[in-house]
Structure formats: C-alpha cells, structure tokens
Amino acid sequence: MEDLSVTFLNDKFNMYYEAAKKAYAENKGELAKRNYLLAAETLLQLAKKSTPKLRKARTERARRLVEIAENIDVAIENNQVPDGGQQEKTVTGGDGAKEWTAAEVPNVHFSDIAGLEDVKKAITTRMINPIKYPDKYKLYNKKSGGGVLLYGPPGTGKTMIAKAIACEVGAKFYPVKGSDIVSKWVGESEKNINSLFKTARADDRAIIFIDEMDSLIGKRGVDTHNDKRVNEFLQQIDGFAGSSPNLLLLGATNRPWDIDGAAMRSGRFSQKIYVPLPDAPARKFMFEKALKGAPVAEDVSVDELVALSDGYSGADIEEVCDRAKEDPLLESIKTNLSVPVSRKHFIAAFAAVPPSVSKKEIERFEKYMKG
C-alpha cells in the first residue's frame, strides 16, 4: 500500500502543476511562475521518498520546472508552450562517473538582458562571432577560444548572459555547480569532470557553464581534494583549447579573487568580464518589463522607481516588483476586481527589500577590475 504522505504530495504536486499551466494559459506570468516553483519544491519532497531510479527522474523534472519558471516571462512574450526548449536527454559519462544531462538550447536572447552593452560586445567578439564567422576570424588572424570568466556582485544576470550566449550560437547548455562535481569518494570528482568534458565534446556545439567557479577551482595549497579537482579541470581545459572550436567554456563567480591563478592564464580563463550592478537605463528596462501588462496606478512613476533603486541588483529589482504586486494580487483574488499596483505598494516593497550588495563589496570588485 502506498505511503499516505506520498499520495498527499502527489496530489499536491498535481494541484500546483495544473494551476501553473492554467495561469500560463491566461498570461498570468507571476502566478504561473510561483506555482511552477511550488510544484518543483513538492516534487523534490516526493523524490526523497522514491526509489533511486524514480528519485533521479523526479529531481530532474523538478529542475526543468524551475527553468520553466525562470523563463516564463520570455515564453509568454513569444507565445510559446511553457516547457518549449526545456526538453532534455540524458547522456551517460561512463566509468562510474556522473551522468550529465544535455539541456536543449535555452530560449534567452541578449535583447532580454537589460543594459550591459560593453559586456555584450565583449562576449560577442570573444565567443559568438568566432562560431558565426570563422572565415572572418581566420582572415584577420583574430585570436579566439579559451574560457571567459564573468564576475561581479550576485544577482546581476551572469547566468542569464550564459544562457543567451548558448541561444545566440545554438549550443547545448551544461550548467555546472559545485554540488554537481564534488564527491566525498576519492577520485570521483575528477571522474565527474572528465565525464562532463567528454559528454560536451560529443555535441555539435556546446557550452560548459561553471557557476560559482570559486567553489570548484579555488586556490591550491590548502586542501588536497581541491588541488586534485583543480588539476583535472586545468588538464581538461588545456585538452580542448584549440582542438574543440565548437566547445565554449564560461565561468561565473561572485569571488574572483578566490580562484586559482593558474586558471586565469592565456588559453584558459584569460578573458575576465566585469558584470556590474544595472545602471539607470537598465533599471528602467527592468521595471518596464516587470510591469508590462499588469494593472498599474497612475501615481506610479517608473523614473521614481529607477531613482529609488540605485544600488539594487537585477534580482533585487525583481523581488521589489514581486513584493509590490502581492497585496493587489491578493485583493484581486478576494474581490474578483482588477486592483492596480500603486506607489504605496512600491514604497512598502522598497522598505522590505534593501539592496543586497554593499558599497564595500562594490569597491572590492572595482579594485579587482583595475588589477
């Protein structure tokens, strides 16, 4: 007989999932996003009570639901099926190593990213154009290849930039975090790294995106396990440089000063690009996008919101907008009327959501950038 808690969680998941699909069909992006995330959270709870095979499948599906939630606004704007572009296949690394999942090309474009024109130009020159126009680069003997490191405060859109690169060049996207690689078993972390590069090389075009790179390629000399892991990464990077032109390597970090110096040498992550907090035009783009299609009161001034959000990251602004919409949304559900988001809602949201990045942190990034 099935565990009653499993039955309850299963019903709970179906409720959230159906609510998410219904909200999406009605172009209610925020409500759809929230229900997809709740469905994913419930699915992870179910995974803990599942057999190993079912646990893996449910965990993978939960990850896909989170990706759908993160890209729901873009999907609605482009009138796409919500899980379009998120279908995946499983690829086996072999030799007892981790099995890597090759995600389909993300549906995120540079036009979806606010500001950061200098960053976009550098990325286009170093990573996108060499694949789109290889003959031109050969004609000018322009150096390409190697890895690119995106660094800057948290919440500035580094992951979204990585997805946009994959979309621009039509590449499979391999997002990697420390928990994906690191194992308590001796030698298994190195096997996982080897399997990752081997899997990505098998694709016609792929991007390996190493998030929180400082946790995987930290400075050597302190921890033996870290040293072995870093050495394996460096060997793999050196192995694909120049020999795999359709494999791109991208890293992101909030702590670039903690990364091993050898990883920054030529042919590795020699190109370092600072991703700063959004400037005023970028913040205006974010607020206008967040409020597009929503009922907004006449006393809301986007220019005032831009001024109030000086020093806020993109993630902070998203949280402010989400908070500001909460009370009107609940009132709308209660009264079945369209309740506009007003200035008072934003003032309360700003009071509840201070900037997540301090001036001291910004100064440290700027100092690092200057060398």
Coordinates of N, CA and C in Angstrom, one line a residue, residues 114 116 151-156 274-280 282-283 286 309-317 355-359 361-362 365-366:
A114 N 18.9 43.5 -19.8 CA 18.9 45.0 -19.7 C 20.3 45.5 -19.6
L116 N 24.2 46.5 -20.0 CA 25.4 45.7 -20.1 C 25.9 45.6 -21.6
Y151 N 32.4 38.0 -13.8 CA 32.5 38.2 -12.3 C 31.8 39.5 -12.0
G152 N 31.3 39.5 -10.8 CA 30.6 40.7 -10.3 C 29.7 40.3 -9.2
P153 N 28.9 41.3 -8.6 CA 28.0 41.0 -7.5 C 26.9 40.0 -7.8
P154 N 26.4 39.4 -6.8 CA 25.3 38.4 -7.1 C 24.0 39.1 -7.6
G155 N 23.3 38.4 -8.4 CA 22.0 39.0 -8.9 C 22.1 39.9 -10.1
T156 N 23.3 39.9 -10.8 CA 23.4 40.9 -11.9 C 23.2 40.3 -13.3
Y274 N 33.7 42.0 -16.2 CA 33.0 42.5 -15.0 C 31.6 42.8 -15.4
V275 N 30.7 42.2 -14.6 CA 29.2 42.4 -14.8 C 28.7 43.2 -13.6
P276 N 28.6 44.5 -13.8 CA 28.3 45.4 -12.7 C 26.8 45.4 -12.3
L277 N 26.4 46.2 -11.3 CA 25.0 46.5 -11.0 C 24.4 47.2 -12.1
P278 N 23.1 47.1 -12.4 CA 22.5 47.8 -13.5 C 22.5 49.3 -13.3
D279 N 22.8 50.0 -14.4 CA 22.7 51.5 -14.4 C 21.2 51.9 -14.5
A280 N 21.0 53.2 -14.6 CA 19.6 53.8 -14.6 C 18.8 53.3 -15.8
A282 N 19.2 50.6 -17.5 CA 19.0 49.1 -17.4 C 17.9 48.9 -16.3
R283 N 17.9 49.7 -15.3 CA 16.9 49.5 -14.2 C 15.5 49.9 -14.8
M286 N 14.1 47.1 -16.7 CA 13.7 46.0 -15.8 C 12.3 46.3 -15.3
S309 N 15.9 52.8 -6.8 CA 16.6 51.5 -6.9 C 18.1 51.7 -7.2
D310 N 18.6 52.8 -7.0 CA 20.1 53.0 -7.2 C 20.8 52.1 -6.2
G311 N 21.7 51.3 -6.7 CA 22.5 50.3 -5.9 C 21.8 49.0 -5.8
Y312 N 20.7 48.8 -6.5 CA 20.0 47.5 -6.4 C 20.5 46.6 -7.6
S313 N 20.5 45.3 -7.4 CA 20.8 44.4 -8.4 C 19.6 44.0 -9.2
G314 N 19.7 43.3 -10.3 CA 18.6 42.9 -11.1 C 17.7 42.0 -10.2
A315 N 18.3 41.1 -9.5 CA 17.5 40.2 -8.6 C 16.7 41.0 -7.5
D316 N 17.4 42.0 -7.0 CA 16.7 42.9 -6.0 C 15.5 43.6 -6.6
I317 N 15.6 44.1 -7.8 CA 14.5 44.8 -8.5 C 13.4 43.8 -8.8
P355 N 19.0 46.9 -0.7 CA 20.0 46.4 -1.6 C 20.8 45.3 -1.0
S356 N 21.0 44.2 -1.8 CA 21.7 43.0 -1.3 C 23.2 43.1 -1.4
V357 N 23.7 44.1 -2.1 CA 25.1 44.3 -2.3 C 25.5 45.6 -1.6
S358 N 26.5 45.5 -0.8 CA 27.0 46.8 0.0 C 28.0 47.5 -0.9
K359 N 28.2 48.8 -0.5 CA 29.1 49.7 -1.2 C 30.6 49.1 -1.1
E361 N 31.4 46.0 -0.9 CA 31.6 44.9 -1.9 C 31.8 45.4 -3.3
I362 N 31.1 46.5 -3.7 CA 31.3 47.1 -5.0 C 32.7 47.6 -5.1
F365 N 35.1 44.8 -5.9 CA 35.0 44.4 -7.3 C 35.7 45.4 -8.2
E366 N 35.5 46.7 -8.0 CA 36.1 47.7 -8.8 C 37.7 47.7 -8.7

